[in-house]
Amino acid sequence: MAKSNDSSSFLTNMITSGTNIVGDITCNSDIRIEGNLQGNLSVKGKLVLGATGEIRGEITCQNCDIEGKVEGRITVQELLSLRSTAKVDGDVESSKLAIEPGAVFTGSCSMKQRAAEVKK
């Protein structure tokens, strides 16, 4: 087993296809979801929602790539990427937003500058 000084920087949590979770999740590292979550998700790292993944609830994270389906508010501190297979129904707040052709987004979007960018 490899040793690491900062174990959280190399860990990615995985919720696989066919897994259904009802409840809130708080995560200190990155997470990839291919299954279903009904509840709120708070991630200090990056969220990747795979093509088979679905979330019904509020999402808060540092960065986010969405390929699957989201129903609820999304708050991202840095970059939110909606891939071509993404279906998002809810309001979004992010510093940066990238939407690929084919993605479906229903809701409002608020672009916020990070404090470091405002000081420049």
PDB file of N, CA, C and O in Angstrom, residues 26-100:
ATOM      1  N   THR A  26     -21.779  14.496   3.035  1.00  0.00           N
ATOM      2  CA  THR A  26     -20.728  15.488   3.183  1.00  0.00           C
ATOM      3  C   THR A  26     -19.417  14.788   2.882  1.00  0.00           C
ATOM      4  O   THR A  26     -19.135  13.729   3.426  1.00  0.00           O
ATOM      5  N   CYS A  27     -18.611  15.400   1.998  1.00  0.00           N
ATOM      6  CA  CYS A  27     -17.402  14.751   1.520  1.00  0.00           C
ATOM      7  C   CYS A  27     -16.235  15.735   1.556  1.00  0.00           C
ATOM      8  O   CYS A  27     -16.344  16.851   1.054  1.00  0.00           O
ATOM      9  N   ASN A  28     -15.098  15.329   2.143  1.00  0.00           N
ATOM     10  CA  ASN A  28     -13.929  16.193   2.240  1.00  0.00           C
ATOM     11  C   ASN A  28     -12.979  16.061   1.060  1.00  0.00           C
ATOM     12  O   ASN A  28     -11.980  16.764   0.991  1.00  0.00           O
ATOM     13  N   SER A  29     -13.242  15.133   0.149  1.00  0.00           N
ATOM     14  CA  SER A  29     -12.395  14.948  -1.025  1.00  0.00           C
ATOM     15  C   SER A  29     -13.285  14.926  -2.267  1.00  0.00           C
ATOM     16  O   SER A  29     -14.441  15.323  -2.209  1.00  0.00           O
ATOM     17  N   ASP A  30     -12.762  14.464  -3.388  1.00  0.00           N
ATOM     18  CA  ASP A  30     -13.542  14.380  -4.619  1.00  0.00           C
ATOM     19  C   ASP A  30     -14.532  13.226  -4.527  1.00  0.00           C
ATOM     20  O   ASP A  30     -14.346  12.282  -3.764  1.00  0.00           O
ATOM     21  N   ILE A  31     -15.588  13.303  -5.371  1.00  0.00           N
ATOM     22  CA  ILE A  31     -16.578  12.227  -5.406  1.00  0.00           C
ATOM     23  C   ILE A  31     -17.087  12.056  -6.829  1.00  0.00           C
ATOM     24  O   ILE A  31     -17.233  13.040  -7.571  1.00  0.00           O
ATOM     25  N   ARG A  32     -17.303  10.815  -7.215  1.00  0.00           N
ATOM     26  CA  ARG A  32     -17.911  10.487  -8.505  1.00  0.00           C
ATOM     27  C   ARG A  32     -19.178   9.706  -8.214  1.00  0.00           C
ATOM     28  O   ARG A  32     -19.155   8.729  -7.457  1.00  0.00           O
ATOM     29  N   ILE A  33     -20.283  10.151  -8.809  1.00  0.00           N
ATOM     30  CA  ILE A  33     -21.571   9.499  -8.580  1.00  0.00           C
ATOM     31  C   ILE A  33     -22.112   8.983  -9.903  1.00  0.00           C
ATOM     32  O   ILE A  33     -22.301   9.749 -10.853  1.00  0.00           O
ATOM     33  N   GLU A  34     -22.350   7.679  -9.950  1.00  0.00           N
ATOM     34  CA  GLU A  34     -22.984   7.032 -11.102  1.00  0.00           C
ATOM     35  C   GLU A  34     -24.371   6.519 -10.711  1.00  0.00           C
ATOM     36  O   GLU A  34     -25.153   6.149 -11.566  1.00  0.00           O
ATOM     37  N   GLY A  35     -24.658   6.505  -9.420  1.00  0.00           N
ATOM     38  CA  GLY A  35     -25.941   6.031  -8.904  1.00  0.00           C
ATOM     39  C   GLY A  35     -26.895   7.181  -8.646  1.00  0.00           C
ATOM     40  O   GLY A  35     -26.784   8.249  -9.252  1.00  0.00           O
ATOM     41  N   ASN A  36     -27.836   6.966  -7.723  1.00  0.00           N
ATOM     42  CA  ASN A  36     -28.878   7.946  -7.421  1.00  0.00           C
ATOM     43  C   ASN A  36     -28.760   8.447  -5.987  1.00  0.00           C
ATOM     44  O   ASN A  36     -28.561   7.652  -5.071  1.00  0.00           O
ATOM     45  N   LEU A  37     -28.913   9.757  -5.821  1.00  0.00           N
ATOM     46  CA  LEU A  37     -28.904  10.389  -4.508  1.00  0.00           C
ATOM     47  C   LEU A  37     -30.137  11.262  -4.375  1.00  0.00           C
ATOM     48  O   LEU A  37     -30.384  12.127  -5.223  1.00  0.00           O
ATOM     49  N   GLN A  38     -30.914  11.019  -3.320  1.00  0.00           N
ATOM     50  CA  GLN A  38     -32.008  11.903  -2.960  1.00  0.00           C
ATOM     51  C   GLN A  38     -31.621  12.544  -1.640  1.00  0.00           C
ATOM     52  O   GLN A  38     -31.744  11.938  -0.581  1.00  0.00           O
ATOM     53  N   GLY A  39     -31.087  13.751  -1.735  1.00  0.00           N
ATOM     54  CA  GLY A  39     -30.605  14.460  -0.557  1.00  0.00           C
ATOM     55  C   GLY A  39     -29.594  15.498  -0.971  1.00  0.00           C
ATOM     56  O   GLY A  39     -29.261  15.635  -2.151  1.00  0.00           O
ATOM     57  N   ASN A  40     -29.091  16.236  -0.022  1.00  0.00           N
ATOM     58  CA  ASN A  40     -28.126  17.297  -0.298  1.00  0.00           C
ATOM     59  C   ASN A  40     -26.707  16.741  -0.315  1.00  0.00           C
ATOM     60  O   ASN A  40     -26.393  15.788   0.407  1.00  0.00           O
ATOM     61  N   LEU A  41     -25.843  17.368  -1.130  1.00  0.00           N
ATOM     62  CA  LEU A  41     -24.462  16.923  -1.285  1.00  0.00           C
ATOM     63  C   LEU A  41     -23.533  18.114  -1.090  1.00  0.00           C
ATOM     64  O   LEU A  41     -23.664  19.127  -1.770  1.00  0.00           O
ATOM     65  N   SER A  42     -22.593  17.995  -0.146  1.00  0.00           N
ATOM     66  CA  SER A  42     -21.607  19.031   0.107  1.00  0.00           C
ATOM     67  C   SER A  42     -20.224  18.421  -0.086  1.00  0.00           C
ATOM     68  O   SER A  42     -19.848  17.483   0.631  1.00  0.00           O
ATOM     69  N   VAL A  43     -19.469  18.950  -1.071  1.00  0.00           N
ATOM     70  CA  VAL A  43     -18.176  18.386  -1.448  1.00  0.00           C
ATOM     71  C   VAL A  43     -17.120  19.480  -1.374  1.00  0.00           C
ATOM     72  O   VAL A  43     -17.283  20.532  -1.990  1.00  0.00           O
ATOM     73  N   LYS A  44     -16.031  19.244  -0.642  1.00  0.00           N
ATOM     74  CA  LYS A  44     -14.950  20.231  -0.568  1.00  0.00           C
ATOM     75  C   LYS A  44     -14.065  20.174  -1.801  1.00  0.00           C
ATOM     76  O   LYS A  44     -13.320  21.107  -2.064  1.00  0.00           O
ATOM     77  N   GLY A  45     -14.136  19.102  -2.562  1.00  0.00           N
ATOM     78  CA  GLY A  45     -13.349  18.939  -3.781  1.00  0.00           C
ATOM     79  C   GLY A  45     -14.228  19.025  -5.019  1.00  0.00           C
ATOM     80  O   GLY A  45     -15.104  19.866  -5.116  1.00  0.00           O
ATOM     81  N   LYS A  46     -13.999  18.088  -5.947  1.00  0.00           N
ATOM     82  CA  LYS A  46     -14.698  18.071  -7.232  1.00  0.00           C
ATOM     83  C   LYS A  46     -15.770  16.989  -7.238  1.00  0.00           C
ATOM     84  O   LYS A  46     -15.540  15.871  -6.787  1.00  0.00           O
ATOM     85  N   LEU A  47     -16.934  17.332  -7.790  1.00  0.00           N
ATOM     86  CA  LEU A  47     -18.009  16.381  -8.016  1.00  0.00           C
ATOM     87  C   LEU A  47     -18.039  16.036  -9.493  1.00  0.00           C
ATOM     88  O   LEU A  47     -18.051  16.933 -10.343  1.00  0.00           O
ATOM     89  N   VAL A  48     -18.051  14.738  -9.794  1.00  0.00           N
ATOM     90  CA  VAL A  48     -18.301  14.274 -11.158  1.00  0.00           C
ATOM     91  C   VAL A  48     -19.563  13.443 -11.090  1.00  0.00           C
ATOM     92  O   VAL A  48     -19.613  12.425 -10.389  1.00  0.00           O
ATOM     93  N   LEU A  49     -20.593  13.884 -11.796  1.00  0.00           N
ATOM     94  CA  LEU A  49     -21.850  13.148 -11.884  1.00  0.00           C
ATOM     95  C   LEU A  49     -21.866  12.469 -13.235  1.00  0.00           C
ATOM     96  O   LEU A  49     -21.988  13.124 -14.275  1.00  0.00           O
ATOM     97  N   GLY A  50     -21.686  11.151 -13.240  1.00  0.00           N
ATOM     98  CA  GLY A  50     -21.610  10.381 -14.470  1.00  0.00           C
ATOM     99  C   GLY A  50     -22.933  10.355 -15.216  1.00  0.00           C
ATOM    100  O   GLY A  50     -23.979  10.770 -14.703  1.00  0.00           O
ATOM    101  N   ALA A  51     -22.907   9.815 -16.428  1.00  0.00           N
ATOM    102  CA  ALA A  51     -24.079   9.790 -17.306  1.00  0.00           C
ATOM    103  C   ALA A  51     -25.258   9.033 -16.698  1.00  0.00           C
ATOM    104  O   ALA A  51     -26.414   9.356 -16.965  1.00  0.00           O
ATOM    105  N   THR A  52     -25.000   8.025 -15.855  1.00  0.00           N
ATOM    106  CA  THR A  52     -26.080   7.262 -15.226  1.00  0.00           C
ATOM    107  C   THR A  52     -26.464   7.835 -13.863  1.00  0.00           C
ATOM    108  O   THR A  52     -27.381   7.335 -13.228  1.00  0.00           O
ATOM    109  N   GLY A  53     -25.773   8.891 -13.425  1.00  0.00           N
ATOM    110  CA  GLY A  53     -26.011   9.477 -12.105  1.00  0.00           C
ATOM    111  C   GLY A  53     -27.182  10.438 -12.082  1.00  0.00           C
ATOM    112  O   GLY A  53     -27.444  11.144 -13.053  1.00  0.00           O
ATOM    113  N   GLU A  54     -27.880  10.446 -10.947  1.00  0.00           N
ATOM    114  CA  GLU A  54     -29.002  11.368 -10.729  1.00  0.00           C
ATOM    115  C   GLU A  54     -28.943  11.894  -9.303  1.00  0.00           C
ATOM    116  O   GLU A  54     -28.735  11.126  -8.372  1.00  0.00           O
ATOM    117  N   ILE A  55     -29.142  13.205  -9.156  1.00  0.00           N
ATOM    118  CA  ILE A  55     -29.198  13.831  -7.837  1.00  0.00           C
ATOM    119  C   ILE A  55     -30.451  14.679  -7.756  1.00  0.00           C
ATOM    120  O   ILE A  55     -30.710  15.504  -8.636  1.00  0.00           O
ATOM    121  N   ARG A  56     -31.217  14.468  -6.676  1.00  0.00           N
ATOM    122  CA  ARG A  56     -32.371  15.314  -6.364  1.00  0.00           C
ATOM    123  C   ARG A  56     -32.085  15.946  -5.020  1.00  0.00           C
ATOM    124  O   ARG A  56     -32.221  15.305  -3.983  1.00  0.00           O
ATOM    125  N   GLY A  57     -31.631  17.203  -5.057  1.00  0.00           N
ATOM    126  CA  GLY A  57     -31.267  17.893  -3.830  1.00  0.00           C
ATOM    127  C   GLY A  57     -30.301  19.016  -4.138  1.00  0.00           C
ATOM    128  O   GLY A  57     -29.953  19.260  -5.292  1.00  0.00           O
ATOM    129  N   GLU A  58     -29.859  19.683  -3.106  1.00  0.00           N
ATOM    130  CA  GLU A  58     -28.950  20.824  -3.247  1.00  0.00           C
ATOM    131  C   GLU A  58     -27.502  20.339  -3.290  1.00  0.00           C
ATOM    132  O   GLU A  58     -27.097  19.488  -2.508  1.00  0.00           O
ATOM    133  N   ILE A  59     -26.711  20.908  -4.219  1.00  0.00           N
ATOM    134  CA  ILE A  59     -25.300  20.550  -4.381  1.00  0.00           C
ATOM    135  C   ILE A  59     -24.447  21.769  -4.082  1.00  0.00           C
ATOM    136  O   ILE A  59     -24.704  22.854  -4.596  1.00  0.00           O
ATOM    137  N   THR A  60     -23.397  21.586  -3.261  1.00  0.00           N
ATOM    138  CA  THR A  60     -22.399  22.609  -2.993  1.00  0.00           C
ATOM    139  C   THR A  60     -21.033  21.962  -3.151  1.00  0.00           C
ATOM    140  O   THR A  60     -20.767  20.928  -2.541  1.00  0.00           O
ATOM    141  N   CYS A  61     -20.163  22.560  -4.013  1.00  0.00           N
ATOM    142  CA  CYS A  61     -18.847  21.963  -4.234  1.00  0.00           C
ATOM    143  C   CYS A  61     -17.861  22.994  -4.783  1.00  0.00           C
ATOM    144  O   CYS A  61     -18.237  24.117  -5.111  1.00  0.00           O
ATOM    145  N   GLN A  62     -16.594  22.576  -4.895  1.00  0.00           N
ATOM    146  CA  GLN A  62     -15.527  23.428  -5.420  1.00  0.00           C
ATOM    147  C   GLN A  62     -15.600  23.496  -6.951  1.00  0.00           C
ATOM    148  O   GLN A  62     -15.587  24.559  -7.538  1.00  0.00           O
ATOM    149  N   ASN A  63     -15.619  22.332  -7.606  1.00  0.00           N
ATOM    150  CA  ASN A  63     -15.723  22.197  -9.058  1.00  0.00           C
ATOM    151  C   ASN A  63     -16.713  21.092  -9.356  1.00  0.00           C
ATOM    152  O   ASN A  63     -16.917  20.197  -8.527  1.00  0.00           O
ATOM    153  N   CYS A  64     -17.294  21.105 -10.564  1.00  0.00           N
ATOM    154  CA  CYS A  64     -18.339  20.133 -10.859  1.00  0.00           C
ATOM    155  C   CYS A  64     -18.408  19.842 -12.355  1.00  0.00           C
ATOM    156  O   CYS A  64     -18.459  20.769 -13.157  1.00  0.00           O
ATOM    157  N   ASP A  65     -18.418  18.553 -12.717  1.00  0.00           N
ATOM    158  CA  ASP A  65     -18.688  18.092 -14.077  1.00  0.00           C
ATOM    159  C   ASP A  65     -19.972  17.283 -14.021  1.00  0.00           C
ATOM    160  O   ASP A  65     -20.049  16.302 -13.274  1.00  0.00           O
ATOM    161  N   ILE A  66     -20.957  17.673 -14.822  1.00  0.00           N
ATOM    162  CA  ILE A  66     -22.232  16.960 -14.819  1.00  0.00           C
ATOM    163  C   ILE A  66     -22.479  16.346 -16.189  1.00  0.00           C
ATOM    164  O   ILE A  66     -22.481  17.040 -17.204  1.00  0.00           O
ATOM    165  N   GLU A  67     -22.672  15.024 -16.180  1.00  0.00           N
ATOM    166  CA  GLU A  67     -23.055  14.287 -17.380  1.00  0.00           C
ATOM    167  C   GLU A  67     -24.457  13.727 -17.223  1.00  0.00           C
ATOM    168  O   GLU A  67     -25.104  13.396 -18.202  1.00  0.00           O
ATOM    169  N   GLY A  68     -24.924  13.598 -15.990  1.00  0.00           N
ATOM    170  CA  GLY A  68     -26.209  12.988 -15.677  1.00  0.00           C
ATOM    171  C   GLY A  68     -27.301  14.014 -15.417  1.00  0.00           C
ATOM    172  O   GLY A  68     -27.326  15.080 -16.024  1.00  0.00           O
ATOM    173  N   LYS A  69     -28.170  13.689 -14.471  1.00  0.00           N
ATOM    174  CA  LYS A  69     -29.383  14.473 -14.224  1.00  0.00           C
ATOM    175  C   LYS A  69     -29.380  15.068 -12.814  1.00  0.00           C
ATOM    176  O   LYS A  69     -29.075  14.372 -11.850  1.00  0.00           O
ATOM    177  N   VAL A  70     -29.720  16.365 -12.718  1.00  0.00           N
ATOM    178  CA  VAL A  70     -29.805  17.052 -11.423  1.00  0.00           C
ATOM    179  C   VAL A  70     -31.123  17.801 -11.342  1.00  0.00           C
ATOM    180  O   VAL A  70     -31.496  18.519 -12.275  1.00  0.00           O
ATOM    181  N   GLU A  71     -31.813  17.628 -10.212  1.00  0.00           N
ATOM    182  CA  GLU A  71     -32.998  18.423  -9.895  1.00  0.00           C
ATOM    183  C   GLU A  71     -32.716  19.098  -8.563  1.00  0.00           C
ATOM    184  O   GLU A  71     -32.724  18.443  -7.529  1.00  0.00           O
ATOM    185  N   GLY A  72     -32.408  20.403  -8.616  1.00  0.00           N
ATOM    186  CA  GLY A  72     -32.110  21.135  -7.391  1.00  0.00           C
ATOM    187  C   GLY A  72     -31.077  22.217  -7.635  1.00  0.00           C
ATOM    188  O   GLY A  72     -30.509  22.336  -8.715  1.00  0.00           O
ATOM    189  N   ARG A  73     -30.818  22.994  -6.624  1.00  0.00           N
ATOM    190  CA  ARG A  73     -29.877  24.123  -6.689  1.00  0.00           C
ATOM    191  C   ARG A  73     -28.436  23.613  -6.691  1.00  0.00           C
ATOM    192  O   ARG A  73     -28.087  22.706  -5.946  1.00  0.00           O
ATOM    193  N   ILE A  74     -27.589  24.256  -7.518  1.00  0.00           N
ATOM    194  CA  ILE A  74     -26.172  23.913  -7.599  1.00  0.00           C
ATOM    195  C   ILE A  74     -25.352  25.162  -7.292  1.00  0.00           C
ATOM    196  O   ILE A  74     -25.516  26.184  -7.951  1.00  0.00           O
ATOM    197  N   THR A  75     -24.463  25.076  -6.302  1.00  0.00           N
ATOM    198  CA  THR A  75     -23.555  26.168  -5.954  1.00  0.00           C
ATOM    199  C   THR A  75     -22.130  25.655  -6.101  1.00  0.00           C
ATOM    200  O   THR A  75     -21.735  24.716  -5.407  1.00  0.00           O
ATOM    201  N   VAL A  76     -21.379  26.282  -7.028  1.00  0.00           N
ATOM    202  CA  VAL A  76     -20.017  25.850  -7.320  1.00  0.00           C
ATOM    203  C   VAL A  76     -19.081  27.045  -7.133  1.00  0.00           C
ATOM    204  O   VAL A  76     -19.323  28.103  -7.704  1.00  0.00           O
ATOM    205  N   GLN A  77     -18.010  26.870  -6.367  1.00  0.00           N
ATOM    206  CA  GLN A  77     -17.091  27.977  -6.099  1.00  0.00           C
ATOM    207  C   GLN A  77     -16.266  28.343  -7.323  1.00  0.00           C
ATOM    208  O   GLN A  77     -15.922  29.501  -7.505  1.00  0.00           O
ATOM    209  N   GLU A  78     -15.922  27.374  -8.148  1.00  0.00           N
ATOM    210  CA  GLU A  78     -15.080  27.662  -9.304  1.00  0.00           C
ATOM    211  C   GLU A  78     -15.801  27.344 -10.617  1.00  0.00           C
ATOM    212  O   GLU A  78     -16.601  28.131 -11.071  1.00  0.00           O
ATOM    213  N   LEU A  79     -15.536  26.165 -11.220  1.00  0.00           N
ATOM    214  CA  LEU A  79     -16.038  25.842 -12.557  1.00  0.00           C
ATOM    215  C   LEU A  79     -17.121  24.776 -12.525  1.00  0.00           C
ATOM    216  O   LEU A  79     -16.927  23.699 -11.961  1.00  0.00           O
ATOM    217  N   LEU A  80     -18.249  25.075 -13.169  1.00  0.00           N
ATOM    218  CA  LEU A  80     -19.319  24.113 -13.408  1.00  0.00           C
ATOM    219  C   LEU A  80     -19.337  23.793 -14.887  1.00  0.00           C
ATOM    220  O   LEU A  80     -19.472  24.695 -15.716  1.00  0.00           O
ATOM    221  N   SER A  81     -19.183  22.509 -15.229  1.00  0.00           N
ATOM    222  CA  SER A  81     -19.209  22.067 -16.623  1.00  0.00           C
ATOM    223  C   SER A  81     -20.415  21.165 -16.835  1.00  0.00           C
ATOM    224  O   SER A  81     -20.550  20.138 -16.172  1.00  0.00           O
ATOM    225  N   LEU A  82     -21.283  21.578 -17.756  1.00  0.00           N
ATOM    226  CA  LEU A  82     -22.423  20.741 -18.134  1.00  0.00           C
ATOM    227  C   LEU A  82     -22.065  20.052 -19.446  1.00  0.00           C
ATOM    228  O   LEU A  82     -21.935  20.709 -20.485  1.00  0.00           O
ATOM    229  N   ARG A  83     -21.883  18.745 -19.385  1.00  0.00           N
ATOM    230  CA  ARG A  83     -21.520  17.966 -20.570  1.00  0.00           C
ATOM    231  C   ARG A  83     -22.742  17.772 -21.463  1.00  0.00           C
ATOM    232  O   ARG A  83     -23.868  18.055 -21.071  1.00  0.00           O
ATOM    233  N   SER A  84     -22.537  17.273 -22.658  1.00  0.00           N
ATOM    234  CA  SER A  84     -23.606  17.172 -23.663  1.00  0.00           C
ATOM    235  C   SER A  84     -24.780  16.315 -23.208  1.00  0.00           C
ATOM    236  O   SER A  84     -25.900  16.514 -23.671  1.00  0.00           O
ATOM    237  N   THR A  85     -24.575  15.373 -22.292  1.00  0.00           N
ATOM    238  CA  THR A  85     -25.650  14.500 -21.821  1.00  0.00           C
ATOM    239  C   THR A  85     -26.331  15.018 -20.552  1.00  0.00           C
ATOM    240  O   THR A  85     -27.254  14.375 -20.049  1.00  0.00           O
ATOM    241  N   ALA A  86     -25.901  16.167 -20.040  1.00  0.00           N
ATOM    242  CA  ALA A  86     -26.416  16.707 -18.778  1.00  0.00           C
ATOM    243  C   ALA A  86     -27.850  17.215 -18.920  1.00  0.00           C
ATOM    244  O   ALA A  86     -28.217  17.792 -19.945  1.00  0.00           O
ATOM    245  N   LYS A  87     -28.623  16.999 -17.846  1.00  0.00           N
ATOM    246  CA  LYS A  87     -29.972  17.547 -17.738  1.00  0.00           C
ATOM    247  C   LYS A  87     -30.079  18.166 -16.348  1.00  0.00           C
ATOM    248  O   LYS A  87     -30.074  17.449 -15.351  1.00  0.00           O
ATOM    249  N   VAL A  88     -30.144  19.494 -16.293  1.00  0.00           N
ATOM    250  CA  VAL A  88     -30.181  20.209 -15.019  1.00  0.00           C
ATOM    251  C   VAL A  88     -31.469  21.010 -14.940  1.00  0.00           C
ATOM    252  O   VAL A  88     -31.781  21.807 -15.825  1.00  0.00           O
ATOM    253  N   ASP A  89     -32.227  20.789 -13.855  1.00  0.00           N
ATOM    254  CA  ASP A  89     -33.450  21.529 -13.592  1.00  0.00           C
ATOM    255  C   ASP A  89     -33.298  22.165 -12.215  1.00  0.00           C
ATOM    256  O   ASP A  89     -33.499  21.513 -11.198  1.00  0.00           O
ATOM    257  N   GLY A  90     -32.865  23.443 -12.203  1.00  0.00           N
ATOM    258  CA  GLY A  90     -32.654  24.138 -10.936  1.00  0.00           C
ATOM    259  C   GLY A  90     -31.761  25.336 -11.133  1.00  0.00           C
ATOM    260  O   GLY A  90     -31.158  25.514 -12.192  1.00  0.00           O
ATOM    261  N   ASP A  91     -31.677  26.158 -10.127  1.00  0.00           N
ATOM    262  CA  ASP A  91     -30.866  27.372 -10.191  1.00  0.00           C
ATOM    263  C   ASP A  91     -29.395  27.040  -9.962  1.00  0.00           C
ATOM    264  O   ASP A  91     -29.062  26.108  -9.226  1.00  0.00           O
ATOM    265  N   VAL A  92     -28.527  27.833 -10.605  1.00  0.00           N
ATOM    266  CA  VAL A  92     -27.087  27.603 -10.552  1.00  0.00           C
ATOM    267  C   VAL A  92     -26.392  28.891 -10.117  1.00  0.00           C
ATOM    268  O   VAL A  92     -26.733  29.973 -10.576  1.00  0.00           O
ATOM    269  N   GLU A  93     -25.379  28.740  -9.237  1.00  0.00           N
ATOM    270  CA  GLU A  93     -24.494  29.841  -8.865  1.00  0.00           C
ATOM    271  C   GLU A  93     -23.063  29.325  -9.006  1.00  0.00           C
ATOM    272  O   GLU A  93     -22.711  28.303  -8.421  1.00  0.00           O
ATOM    273  N   SER A  94     -22.260  30.014  -9.821  1.00  0.00           N
ATOM    274  CA  SER A  94     -20.903  29.559 -10.081  1.00  0.00           C
ATOM    275  C   SER A  94     -20.034  30.732 -10.514  1.00  0.00           C
ATOM    276  O   SER A  94     -20.534  31.743 -11.001  1.00  0.00           O
ATOM    277  N   SER A  95     -18.715  30.593 -10.349  1.00  0.00           N
ATOM    278  CA  SER A  95     -17.791  31.610 -10.850  1.00  0.00           C
ATOM    279  C   SER A  95     -17.627  31.485 -12.358  1.00  0.00           C
ATOM    280  O   SER A  95     -17.541  32.475 -13.067  1.00  0.00           O
ATOM    281  N   LYS A  96     -17.558  30.235 -12.851  1.00  0.00           N
ATOM    282  CA  LYS A  96     -17.393  29.965 -14.278  1.00  0.00           C
ATOM    283  C   LYS A  96     -18.365  28.871 -14.685  1.00  0.00           C
ATOM    284  O   LYS A  96     -18.606  27.938 -13.921  1.00  0.00           O
ATOM    285  N   LEU A  97     -18.891  28.968 -15.909  1.00  0.00           N
ATOM    286  CA  LEU A  97     -19.859  28.000 -16.395  1.00  0.00           C
ATOM    287  C   LEU A  97     -19.520  27.620 -17.828  1.00  0.00           C
ATOM    288  O   LEU A  97     -19.314  28.491 -18.673  1.00  0.00           O
ATOM    289  N   ALA A  98     -19.462  26.317 -18.099  1.00  0.00           N
ATOM    290  CA  ALA A  98     -19.231  25.813 -19.447  1.00  0.00           C
ATOM    291  C   ALA A  98     -20.371  24.857 -19.784  1.00  0.00           C
ATOM    292  O   ALA A  98     -20.646  23.933 -19.019  1.00  0.00           O
ATOM    293  N   ILE A  99     -21.036  25.109 -20.921  1.00  0.00           N
ATOM    294  CA  ILE A  99     -22.154  24.262 -21.337  1.00  0.00           C
ATOM    295  C   ILE A  99     -21.877  23.737 -22.735  1.00  0.00           C
ATOM    296  O   ILE A  99     -21.728  24.513 -23.681  1.00  0.00           O
ATOM    297  N   GLU A 100     -21.807  22.405 -22.858  1.00  0.00           N
ATOM    298  CA  GLU A 100     -21.589  21.779 -24.161  1.00  0.00           C
ATOM    299  C   GLU A 100     -22.912  21.715 -24.924  1.00  0.00           C
ATOM    300  O   GLU A 100     -23.986  21.604 -24.325  1.00  0.00           O
TER     301      GLU A 100
END
